[in-house]
CSV table of C-alpha atoms in Angstrom, one decimal:
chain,number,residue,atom,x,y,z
A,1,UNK,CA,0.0,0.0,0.0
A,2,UNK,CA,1.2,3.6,-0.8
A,3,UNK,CA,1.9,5.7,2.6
A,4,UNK,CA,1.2,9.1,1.8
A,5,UNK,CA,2.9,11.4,4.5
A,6,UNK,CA,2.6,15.0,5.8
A,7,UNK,CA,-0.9,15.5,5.1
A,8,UNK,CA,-2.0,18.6,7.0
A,9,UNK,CA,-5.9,18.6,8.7
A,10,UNK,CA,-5.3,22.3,7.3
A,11,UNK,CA,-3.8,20.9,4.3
A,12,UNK,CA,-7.0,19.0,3.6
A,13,UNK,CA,-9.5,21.2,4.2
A,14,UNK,CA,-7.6,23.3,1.5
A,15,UNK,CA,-8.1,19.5,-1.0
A,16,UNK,CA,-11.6,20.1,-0.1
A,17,UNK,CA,-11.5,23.9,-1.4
A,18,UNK,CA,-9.8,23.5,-4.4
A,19,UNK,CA,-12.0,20.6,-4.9
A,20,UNK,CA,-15.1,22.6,-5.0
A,21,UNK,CA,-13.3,25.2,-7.0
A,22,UNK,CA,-12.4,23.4,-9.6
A,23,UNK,CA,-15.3,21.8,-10.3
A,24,UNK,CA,-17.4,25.1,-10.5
A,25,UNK,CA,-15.4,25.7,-13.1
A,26,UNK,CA,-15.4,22.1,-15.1
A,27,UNK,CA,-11.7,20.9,-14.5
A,28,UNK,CA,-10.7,17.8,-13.0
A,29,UNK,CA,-10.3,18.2,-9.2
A,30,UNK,CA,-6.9,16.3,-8.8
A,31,UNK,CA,-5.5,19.2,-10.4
A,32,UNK,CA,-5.6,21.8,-7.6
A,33,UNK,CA,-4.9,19.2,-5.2
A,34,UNK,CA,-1.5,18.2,-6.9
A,35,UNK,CA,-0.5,22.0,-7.2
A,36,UNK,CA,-0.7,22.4,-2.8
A,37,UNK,CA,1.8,19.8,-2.7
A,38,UNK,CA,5.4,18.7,-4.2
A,39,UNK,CA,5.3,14.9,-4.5
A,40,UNK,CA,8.6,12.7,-4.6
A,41,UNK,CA,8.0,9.0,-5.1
A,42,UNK,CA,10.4,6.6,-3.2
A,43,UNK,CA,11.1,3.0,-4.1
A,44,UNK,CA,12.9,0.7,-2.0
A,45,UNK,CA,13.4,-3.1,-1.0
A,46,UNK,CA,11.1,-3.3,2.2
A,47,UNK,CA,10.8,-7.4,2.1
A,48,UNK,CA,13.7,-10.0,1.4
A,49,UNK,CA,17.2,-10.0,1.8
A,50,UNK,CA,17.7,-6.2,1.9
A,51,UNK,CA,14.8,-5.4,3.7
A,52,UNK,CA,17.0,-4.5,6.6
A,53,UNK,CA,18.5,-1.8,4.6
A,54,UNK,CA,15.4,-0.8,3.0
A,55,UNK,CA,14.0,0.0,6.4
A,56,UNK,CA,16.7,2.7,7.2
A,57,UNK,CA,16.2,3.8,3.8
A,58,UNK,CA,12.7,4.8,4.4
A,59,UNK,CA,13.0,5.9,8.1
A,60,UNK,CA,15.7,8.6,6.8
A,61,UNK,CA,13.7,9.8,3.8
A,62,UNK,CA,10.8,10.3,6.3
A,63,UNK,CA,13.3,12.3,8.6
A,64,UNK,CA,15.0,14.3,5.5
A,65,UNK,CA,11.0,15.1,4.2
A,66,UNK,CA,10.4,16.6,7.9
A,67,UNK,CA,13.3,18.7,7.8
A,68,UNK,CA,12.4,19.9,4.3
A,69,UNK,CA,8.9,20.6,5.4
A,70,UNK,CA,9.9,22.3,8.4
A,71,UNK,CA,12.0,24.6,6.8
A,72,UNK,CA,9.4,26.0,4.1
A,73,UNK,CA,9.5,22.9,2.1
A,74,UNK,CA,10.1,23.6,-1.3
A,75,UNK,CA,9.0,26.9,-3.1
A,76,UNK,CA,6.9,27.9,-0.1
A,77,UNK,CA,5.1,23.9,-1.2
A,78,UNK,CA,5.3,21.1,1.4
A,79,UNK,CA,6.6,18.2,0.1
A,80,UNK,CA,4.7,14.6,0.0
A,81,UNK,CA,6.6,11.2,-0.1
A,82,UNK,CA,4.6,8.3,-2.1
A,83,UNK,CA,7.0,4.9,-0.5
A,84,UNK,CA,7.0,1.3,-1.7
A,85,UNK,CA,8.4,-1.4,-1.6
A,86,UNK,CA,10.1,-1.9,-4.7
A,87,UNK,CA,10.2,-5.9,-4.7
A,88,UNK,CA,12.0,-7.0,-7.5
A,89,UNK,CA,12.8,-5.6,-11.0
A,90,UNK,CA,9.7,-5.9,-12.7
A,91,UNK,CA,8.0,-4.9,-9.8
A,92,UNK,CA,9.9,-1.6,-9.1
A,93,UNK,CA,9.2,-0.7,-12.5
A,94,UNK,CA,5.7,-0.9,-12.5
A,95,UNK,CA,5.3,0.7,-9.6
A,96,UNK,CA,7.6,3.6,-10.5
A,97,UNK,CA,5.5,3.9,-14.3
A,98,UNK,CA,2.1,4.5,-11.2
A,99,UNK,CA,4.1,7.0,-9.5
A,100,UNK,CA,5.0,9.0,-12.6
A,101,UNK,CA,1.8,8.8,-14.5
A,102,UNK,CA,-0.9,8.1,-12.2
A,103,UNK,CA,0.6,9.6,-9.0
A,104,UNK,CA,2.5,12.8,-10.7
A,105,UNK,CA,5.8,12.3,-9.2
A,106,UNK,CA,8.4,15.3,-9.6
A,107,UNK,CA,11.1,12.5,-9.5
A,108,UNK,CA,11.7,9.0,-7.9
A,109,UNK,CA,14.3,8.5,-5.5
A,110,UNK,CA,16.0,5.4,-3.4
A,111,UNK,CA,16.1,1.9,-4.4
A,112,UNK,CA,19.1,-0.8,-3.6
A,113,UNK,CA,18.7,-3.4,-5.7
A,114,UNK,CA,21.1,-2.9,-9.0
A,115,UNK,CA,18.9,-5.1,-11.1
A,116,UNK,CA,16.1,-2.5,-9.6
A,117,UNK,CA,17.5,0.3,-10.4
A,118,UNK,CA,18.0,-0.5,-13.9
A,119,UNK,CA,14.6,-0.9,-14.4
A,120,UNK,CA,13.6,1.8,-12.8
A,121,UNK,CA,15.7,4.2,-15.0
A,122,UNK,CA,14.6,2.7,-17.9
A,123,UNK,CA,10.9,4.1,-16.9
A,124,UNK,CA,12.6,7.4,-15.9
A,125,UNK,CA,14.3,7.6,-19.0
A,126,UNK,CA,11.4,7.3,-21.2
A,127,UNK,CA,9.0,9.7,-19.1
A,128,UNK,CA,12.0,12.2,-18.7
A,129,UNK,CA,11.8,12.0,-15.2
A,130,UNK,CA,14.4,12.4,-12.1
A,131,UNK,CA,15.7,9.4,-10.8
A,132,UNK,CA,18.4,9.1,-7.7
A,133,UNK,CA,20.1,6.1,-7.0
A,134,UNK,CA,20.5,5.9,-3.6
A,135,UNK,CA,21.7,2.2,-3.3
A,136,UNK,CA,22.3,0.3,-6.2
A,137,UNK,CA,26.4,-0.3,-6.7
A,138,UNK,CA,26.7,-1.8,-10.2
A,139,UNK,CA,29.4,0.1,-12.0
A,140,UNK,CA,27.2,-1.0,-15.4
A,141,UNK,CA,24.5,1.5,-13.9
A,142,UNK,CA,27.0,4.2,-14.7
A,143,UNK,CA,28.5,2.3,-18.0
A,144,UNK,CA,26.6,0.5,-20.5
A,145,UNK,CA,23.3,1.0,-18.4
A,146,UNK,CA,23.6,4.8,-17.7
A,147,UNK,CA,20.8,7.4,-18.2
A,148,UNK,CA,20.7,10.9,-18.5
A,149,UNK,CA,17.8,11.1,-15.7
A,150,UNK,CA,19.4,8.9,-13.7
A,151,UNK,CA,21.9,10.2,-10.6
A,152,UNK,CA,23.7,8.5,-8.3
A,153,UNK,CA,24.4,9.3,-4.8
A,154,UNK,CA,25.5,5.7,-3.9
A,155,UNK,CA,29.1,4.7,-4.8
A,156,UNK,CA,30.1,2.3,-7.4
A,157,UNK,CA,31.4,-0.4,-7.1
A,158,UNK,CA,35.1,1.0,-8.4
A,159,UNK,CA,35.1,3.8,-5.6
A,160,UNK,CA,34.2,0.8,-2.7
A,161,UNK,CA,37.1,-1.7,-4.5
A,162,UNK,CA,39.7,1.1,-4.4
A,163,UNK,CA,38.8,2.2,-1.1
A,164,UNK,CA,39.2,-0.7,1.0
A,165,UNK,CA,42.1,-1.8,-1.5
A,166,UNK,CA,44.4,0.7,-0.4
A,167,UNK,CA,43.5,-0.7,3.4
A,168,UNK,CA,44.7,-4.2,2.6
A,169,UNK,CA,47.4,-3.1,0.2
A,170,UNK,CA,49.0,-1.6,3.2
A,171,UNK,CA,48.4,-4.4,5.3
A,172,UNK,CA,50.1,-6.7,2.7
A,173,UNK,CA,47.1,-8.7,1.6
A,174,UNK,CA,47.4,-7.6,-2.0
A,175,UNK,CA,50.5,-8.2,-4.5
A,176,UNK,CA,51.6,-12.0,-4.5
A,177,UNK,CA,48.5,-13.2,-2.2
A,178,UNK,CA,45.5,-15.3,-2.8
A,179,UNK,CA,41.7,-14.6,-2.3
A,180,UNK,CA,38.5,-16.7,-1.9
A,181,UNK,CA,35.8,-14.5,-3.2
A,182,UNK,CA,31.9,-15.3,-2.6
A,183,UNK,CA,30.0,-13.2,-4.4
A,184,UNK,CA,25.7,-12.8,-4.1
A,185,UNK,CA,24.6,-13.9,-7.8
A,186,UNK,CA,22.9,-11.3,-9.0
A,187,UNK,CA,23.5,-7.8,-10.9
A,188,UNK,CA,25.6,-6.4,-8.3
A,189,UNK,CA,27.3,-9.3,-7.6
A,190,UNK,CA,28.3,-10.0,-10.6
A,191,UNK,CA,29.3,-6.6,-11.6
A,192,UNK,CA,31.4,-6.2,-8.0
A,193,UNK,CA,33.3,-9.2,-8.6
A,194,UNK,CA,34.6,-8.3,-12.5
A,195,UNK,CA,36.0,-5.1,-10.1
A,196,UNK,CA,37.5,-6.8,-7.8
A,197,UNK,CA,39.4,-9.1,-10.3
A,198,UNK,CA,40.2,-5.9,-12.1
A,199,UNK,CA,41.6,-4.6,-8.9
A,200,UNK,CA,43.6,-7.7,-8.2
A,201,UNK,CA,44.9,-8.0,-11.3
A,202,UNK,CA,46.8,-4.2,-11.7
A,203,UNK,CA,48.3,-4.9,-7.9
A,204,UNK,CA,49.5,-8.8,-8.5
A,205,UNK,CA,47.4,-10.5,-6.4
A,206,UNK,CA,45.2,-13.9,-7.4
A,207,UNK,CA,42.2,-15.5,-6.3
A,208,UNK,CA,42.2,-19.0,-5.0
A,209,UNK,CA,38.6,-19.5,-5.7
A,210,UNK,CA,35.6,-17.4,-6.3
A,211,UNK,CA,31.9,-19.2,-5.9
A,212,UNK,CA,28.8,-17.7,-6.7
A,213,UNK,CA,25.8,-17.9,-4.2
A,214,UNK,CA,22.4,-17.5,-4.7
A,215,UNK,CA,20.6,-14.6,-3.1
A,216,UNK,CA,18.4,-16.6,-1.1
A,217,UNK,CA,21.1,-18.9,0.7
A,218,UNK,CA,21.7,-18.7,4.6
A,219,UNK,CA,23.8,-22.2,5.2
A,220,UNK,CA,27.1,-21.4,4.2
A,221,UNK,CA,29.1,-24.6,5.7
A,222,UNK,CA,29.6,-25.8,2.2
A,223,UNK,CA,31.4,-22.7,1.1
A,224,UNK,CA,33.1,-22.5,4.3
A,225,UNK,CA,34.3,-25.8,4.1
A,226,UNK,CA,36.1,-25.3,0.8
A,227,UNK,CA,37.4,-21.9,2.0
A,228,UNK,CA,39.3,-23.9,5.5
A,229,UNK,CA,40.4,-26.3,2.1
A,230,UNK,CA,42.2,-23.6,0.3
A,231,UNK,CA,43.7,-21.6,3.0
A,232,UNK,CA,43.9,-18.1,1.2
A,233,UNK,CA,45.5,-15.5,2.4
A,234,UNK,CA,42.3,-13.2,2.8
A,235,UNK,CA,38.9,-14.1,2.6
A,236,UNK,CA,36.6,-11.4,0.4
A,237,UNK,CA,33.2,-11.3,0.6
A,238,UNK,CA,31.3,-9.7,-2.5
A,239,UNK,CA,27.8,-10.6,-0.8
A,240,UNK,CA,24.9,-8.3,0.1
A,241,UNK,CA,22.1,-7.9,2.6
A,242,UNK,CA,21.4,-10.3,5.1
A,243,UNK,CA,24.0,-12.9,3.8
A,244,UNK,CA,26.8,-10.8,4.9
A,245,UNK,CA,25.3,-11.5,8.6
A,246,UNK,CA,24.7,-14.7,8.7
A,247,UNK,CA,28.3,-15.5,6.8
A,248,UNK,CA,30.0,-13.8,9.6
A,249,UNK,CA,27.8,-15.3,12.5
A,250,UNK,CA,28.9,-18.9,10.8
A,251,UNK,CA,32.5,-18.5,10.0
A,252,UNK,CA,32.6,-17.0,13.4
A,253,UNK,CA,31.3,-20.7,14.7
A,254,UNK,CA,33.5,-22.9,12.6
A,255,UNK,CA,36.5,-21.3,13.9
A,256,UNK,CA,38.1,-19.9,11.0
A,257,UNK,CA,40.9,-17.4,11.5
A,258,UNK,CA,41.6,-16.3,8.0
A,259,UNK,CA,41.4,-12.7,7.4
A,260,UNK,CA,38.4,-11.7,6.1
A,261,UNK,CA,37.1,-8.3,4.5
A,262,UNK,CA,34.8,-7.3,1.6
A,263,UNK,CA,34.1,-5.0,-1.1
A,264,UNK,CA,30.3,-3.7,-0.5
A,265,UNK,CA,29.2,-3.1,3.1
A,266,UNK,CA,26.5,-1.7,5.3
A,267,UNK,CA,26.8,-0.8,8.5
A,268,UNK,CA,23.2,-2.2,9.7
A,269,UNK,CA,24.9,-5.8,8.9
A,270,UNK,CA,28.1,-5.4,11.5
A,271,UNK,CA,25.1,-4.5,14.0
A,272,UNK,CA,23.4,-7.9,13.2
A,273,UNK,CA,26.4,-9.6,13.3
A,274,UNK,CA,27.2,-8.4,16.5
A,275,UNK,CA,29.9,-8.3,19.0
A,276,UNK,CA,32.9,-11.2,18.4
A,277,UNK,CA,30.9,-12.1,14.8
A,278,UNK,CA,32.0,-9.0,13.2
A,279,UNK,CA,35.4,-8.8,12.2
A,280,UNK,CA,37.4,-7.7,9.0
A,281,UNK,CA,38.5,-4.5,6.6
A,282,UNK,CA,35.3,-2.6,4.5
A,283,UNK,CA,34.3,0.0,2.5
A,284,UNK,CA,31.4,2.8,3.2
A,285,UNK,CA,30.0,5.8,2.1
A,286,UNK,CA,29.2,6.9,5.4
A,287,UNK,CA,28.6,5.9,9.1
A,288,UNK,CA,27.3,7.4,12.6
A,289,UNK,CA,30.9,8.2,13.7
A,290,UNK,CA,31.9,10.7,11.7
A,291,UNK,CA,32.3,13.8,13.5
A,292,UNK,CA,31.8,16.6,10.6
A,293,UNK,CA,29.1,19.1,11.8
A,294,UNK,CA,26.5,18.1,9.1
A,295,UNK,CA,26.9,13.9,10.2
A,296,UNK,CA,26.5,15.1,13.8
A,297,UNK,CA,23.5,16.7,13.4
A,298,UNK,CA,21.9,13.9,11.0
A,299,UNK,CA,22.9,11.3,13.6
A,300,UNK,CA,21.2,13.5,16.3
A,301,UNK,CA,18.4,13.9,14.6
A,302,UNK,CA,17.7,9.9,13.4
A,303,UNK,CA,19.0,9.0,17.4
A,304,UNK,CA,16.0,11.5,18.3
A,305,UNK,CA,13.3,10.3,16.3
A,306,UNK,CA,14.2,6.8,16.4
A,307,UNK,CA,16.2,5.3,19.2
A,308,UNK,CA,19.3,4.4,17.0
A,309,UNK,CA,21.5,5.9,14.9
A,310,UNK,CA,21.5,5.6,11.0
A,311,UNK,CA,23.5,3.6,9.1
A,312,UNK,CA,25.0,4.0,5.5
A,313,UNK,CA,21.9,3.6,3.6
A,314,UNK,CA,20.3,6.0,5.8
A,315,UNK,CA,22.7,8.5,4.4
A,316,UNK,CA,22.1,7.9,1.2
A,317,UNK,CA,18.3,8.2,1.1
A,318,UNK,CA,18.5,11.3,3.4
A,319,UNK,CA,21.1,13.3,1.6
A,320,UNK,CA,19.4,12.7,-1.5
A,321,UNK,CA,15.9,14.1,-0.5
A,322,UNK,CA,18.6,17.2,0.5
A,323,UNK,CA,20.0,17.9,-3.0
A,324,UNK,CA,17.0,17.9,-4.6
A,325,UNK,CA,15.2,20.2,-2.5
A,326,UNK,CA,18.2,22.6,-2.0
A,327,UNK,CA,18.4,22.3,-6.1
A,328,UNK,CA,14.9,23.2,-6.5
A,329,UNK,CA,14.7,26.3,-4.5
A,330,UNK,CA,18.0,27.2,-6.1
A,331,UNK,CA,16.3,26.8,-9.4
A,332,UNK,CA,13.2,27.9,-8.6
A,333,UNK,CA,11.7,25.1,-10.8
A,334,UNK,CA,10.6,21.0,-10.2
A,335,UNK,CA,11.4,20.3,-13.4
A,336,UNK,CA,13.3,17.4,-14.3
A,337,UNK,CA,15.6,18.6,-17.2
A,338,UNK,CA,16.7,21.4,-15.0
A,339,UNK,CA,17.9,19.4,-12.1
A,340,UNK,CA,19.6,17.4,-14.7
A,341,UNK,CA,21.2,20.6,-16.7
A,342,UNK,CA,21.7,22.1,-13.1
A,343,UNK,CA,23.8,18.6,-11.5
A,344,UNK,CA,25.6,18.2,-14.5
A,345,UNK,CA,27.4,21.6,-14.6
A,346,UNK,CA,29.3,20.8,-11.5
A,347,UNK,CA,26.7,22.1,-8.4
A,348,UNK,CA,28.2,21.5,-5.1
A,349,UNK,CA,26.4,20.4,-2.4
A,350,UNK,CA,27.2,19.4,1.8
A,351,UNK,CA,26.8,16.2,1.7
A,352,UNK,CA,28.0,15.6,5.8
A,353,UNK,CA,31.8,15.0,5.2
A,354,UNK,CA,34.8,17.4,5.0
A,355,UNK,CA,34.8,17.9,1.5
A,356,UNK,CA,31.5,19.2,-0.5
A,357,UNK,CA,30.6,17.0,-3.4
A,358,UNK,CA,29.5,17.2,-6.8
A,359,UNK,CA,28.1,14.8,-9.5
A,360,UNK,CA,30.2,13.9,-12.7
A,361,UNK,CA,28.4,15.4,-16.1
A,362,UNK,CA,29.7,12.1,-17.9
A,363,UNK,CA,28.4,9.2,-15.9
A,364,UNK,CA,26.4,10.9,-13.2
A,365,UNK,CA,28.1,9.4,-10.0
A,366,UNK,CA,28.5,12.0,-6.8
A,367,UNK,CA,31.8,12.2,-6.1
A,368,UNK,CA,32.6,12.6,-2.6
A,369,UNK,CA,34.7,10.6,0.1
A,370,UNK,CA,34.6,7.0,1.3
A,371,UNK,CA,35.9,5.4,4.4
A,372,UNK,CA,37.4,1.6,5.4
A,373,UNK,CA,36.0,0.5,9.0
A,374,UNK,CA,37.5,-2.6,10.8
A,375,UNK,CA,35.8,-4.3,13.4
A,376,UNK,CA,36.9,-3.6,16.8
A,377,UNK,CA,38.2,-6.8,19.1
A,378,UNK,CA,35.4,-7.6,21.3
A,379,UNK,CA,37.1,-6.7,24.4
A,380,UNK,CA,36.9,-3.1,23.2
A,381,UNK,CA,33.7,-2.9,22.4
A,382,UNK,CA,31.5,-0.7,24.4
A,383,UNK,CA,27.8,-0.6,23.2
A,384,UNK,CA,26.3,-2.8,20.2
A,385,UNK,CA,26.9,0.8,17.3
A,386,UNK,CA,30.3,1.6,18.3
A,387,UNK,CA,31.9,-1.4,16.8
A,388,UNK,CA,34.2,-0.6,14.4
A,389,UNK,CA,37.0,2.2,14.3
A,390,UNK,CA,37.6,4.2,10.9
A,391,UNK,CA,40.0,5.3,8.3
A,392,UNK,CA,40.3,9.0,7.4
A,393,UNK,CA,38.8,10.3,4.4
A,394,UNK,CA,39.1,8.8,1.1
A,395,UNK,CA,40.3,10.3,-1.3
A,396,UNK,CA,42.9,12.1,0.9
A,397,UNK,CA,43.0,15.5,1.4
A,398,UNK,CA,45.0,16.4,-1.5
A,399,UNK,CA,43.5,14.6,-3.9
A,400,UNK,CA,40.8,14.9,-6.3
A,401,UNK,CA,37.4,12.9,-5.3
A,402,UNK,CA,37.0,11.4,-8.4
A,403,UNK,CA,41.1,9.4,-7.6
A,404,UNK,CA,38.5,6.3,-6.1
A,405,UNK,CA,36.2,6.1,-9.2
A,406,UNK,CA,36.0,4.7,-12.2
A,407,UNK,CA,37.7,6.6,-15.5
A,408,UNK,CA,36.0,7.1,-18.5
A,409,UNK,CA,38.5,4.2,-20.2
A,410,UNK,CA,37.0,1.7,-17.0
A,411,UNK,CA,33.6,2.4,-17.2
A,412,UNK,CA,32.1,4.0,-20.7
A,413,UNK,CA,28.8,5.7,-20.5
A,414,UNK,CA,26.9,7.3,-23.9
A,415,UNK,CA,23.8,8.5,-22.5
A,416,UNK,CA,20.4,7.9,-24.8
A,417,UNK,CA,19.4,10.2,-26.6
């Protein structure tokens, strides 16, 4: 069912006028009732194996729509978020064709399925209509599969390989070592793994053995088994969701001491695993720790509303919802094709780090700074979200955001016409 938020009673008395209005003078109704409010549609796994992300996702695009509306929404116009659960490819695509044509969505934002997301564009595409990735990691999305109405606020996969990477290529776990690799079969999966081989490839490393596991798995002995067989010299995990959790809960209890890190990561999954099951090197766009002004106040805010702080995907759904309003009001205008022409000559925006950041006109990826976490030993952990310690930003300092993402010779994008 559609949850329609931040309906006003004053807000629907006014419906009720416009209602009458416009029917004294022959129009259809829903017209004056669409022009009171600035509708967003959001689309995001709610069920399955990235429900659990899906669920931050929604509870920080409620938060960032308060904050919006709180502050004059946008154009003196509060703004109304249409959320469901996106499902599955086909799915996701047919409810985001409802949300543009039957629901008169100014844009579509969220999803973290990569398969999702491409079919999700693909109906943004053809109704020339805004669409921010806030989830969906597939380098291809920004490649072969890129759109000219589609954004991307979550990373690819290039800027999460090359971010940890430089953690383990300090600890020595790159150049003449071997990796096991299991990597979730589907879009993302497949797509994270051809980066990580990239990766190993240009820095002389090898894997031992790479296995592909079906998304709906949750018994990993088998694969664990084979992994104690090989003895590599780090264990990668190119997983996603929920299977990142129970992986770590079960090679906790077979005893395996084999380093172990990964390539895509959200912080809601080290919470799951828990103290002593959560151990390892990985890559995020963002977490509660960060002590920037702007990620203070976030976590603040999501701790206030809802008990906990946010995790990754929060940030990615929330900051989102930001741009666009702060583009809007900058522009003046909901129009699609504006926010587009607007993003695409270089607008910067806070997106809660040290560095602003700023979307690329060729493939549409934000470019802005990553971080590798590493578990904490259990002995030194002191409360169940404090259970990791961090990396500094990067990109460093002194150099250029897009140093962690893919080039244009990596990752081609032409955008349809």
């Amino acid at each position: 069912m559609t949850v329609k938020d931040h309906l006003s009673r004053r807000g629907l008395l006014k419906g009720a006028a416009g209602t009458a209005l416009v029917a004294g003078l022959g129009m259809p109704a829903i017209v004056r009732a669409q022009s009171d409010v600035i509708r967003f549609g959001h689309l995001t796994p709610r069920t399955g194996f990235l429900g659990p992300l899906g669920e931050y996702a929604v509870m920080a695009a409620d938060l960032a729509v308060e904050e919006i509306n709180a502050a004059g929404g946008i154009l003196g116009r509060k703004v109304e978020i249409l959320k469901e659960d996106s499902v599955n490819p086909q799915t996701a695509s047919t409810k985001a064709e409802r949300m543009v044509e039957r629901d008169k969505v100014t844009c579509i934002v969220g999803e973290i399925s990569s398969a999702s997301c491409l079919t999700i564009a693909q109906v943004a595409q053809r109704t020339k209509t805004l669409f921010v990735n806030t989830g969906g990691n597939s380098d291809a999305l920004r490649g072969k599969d890129c759109k000219r109405f589609m954004f991307h606020v979550e990373s690819q996969n290039s800027m999460y390989v090359k971010s940890v990477g430089r953690s383990f290529m300090q600890e020595g776990l790159v150049k003449g070592k071997k990796w096991y690799s299991l990597t979730a079969d589907y879009a993302f999966g497949h797509d994270l793994l051809s980066v990580a081989k990239r990766f190993m490839e240009a820095n002389g490393g090898e894997f031992a053995g790479d296995d592909l596991v079906p998304t709906d798995a949750t018994d990993f002995s088998a694969y664990l088994i084979k992994i104690r067989s090989a003895s590599p010299d780090l264990v990668v995990l190119n997983l996603a969701g929920a299977q990142i959790t129970n992986f770590l809960k079960q090679y906790a209890e077979f005893g395996l001491t084999f380093p172990i890190g990964g390539f895509g990561f959200d912080t809601a999954l080290a919470w799951a695993a828990g103290k002593g099951n959560f151990v390892g090197t990985w890559p995020v766009v963002w977490h509660h720790l960060l002590e920037t002004p702007g990620s203070k106040a976030f976590t603040e805010g999501f701790v206030k509303k809802y008990g906990k702080p946010p995790e990754n995907q929060a940030w990615g759904d929330y900051i989102a919802l930001k741009i666009i309003a702060q583009s809007m009001n900058e522009l003046k205008s909901t129009e699609s094709l504006q926010l587009v022409e607007h993003w695409e000559k270089g607008a910067k925006f806070d997106v809660l780090k040290t560095r602003e950041g700023y979307f690329r006109d060729f493939d549409h990826q934000l470019m802005h700074e990553m971080y590798a976490v590493t578990a904490l030993p259990a002995d030194k952990v002191e409360n169940q979200w404090d259970i990791f310690t961090s990396s500094g930003p990067v990109p460093g300092p002194d150099e250029p955001l897009d140093a962690i993402a893919a080039t244009r010779e990596e990752n081609a994008c032409t955008f349809p016409a």
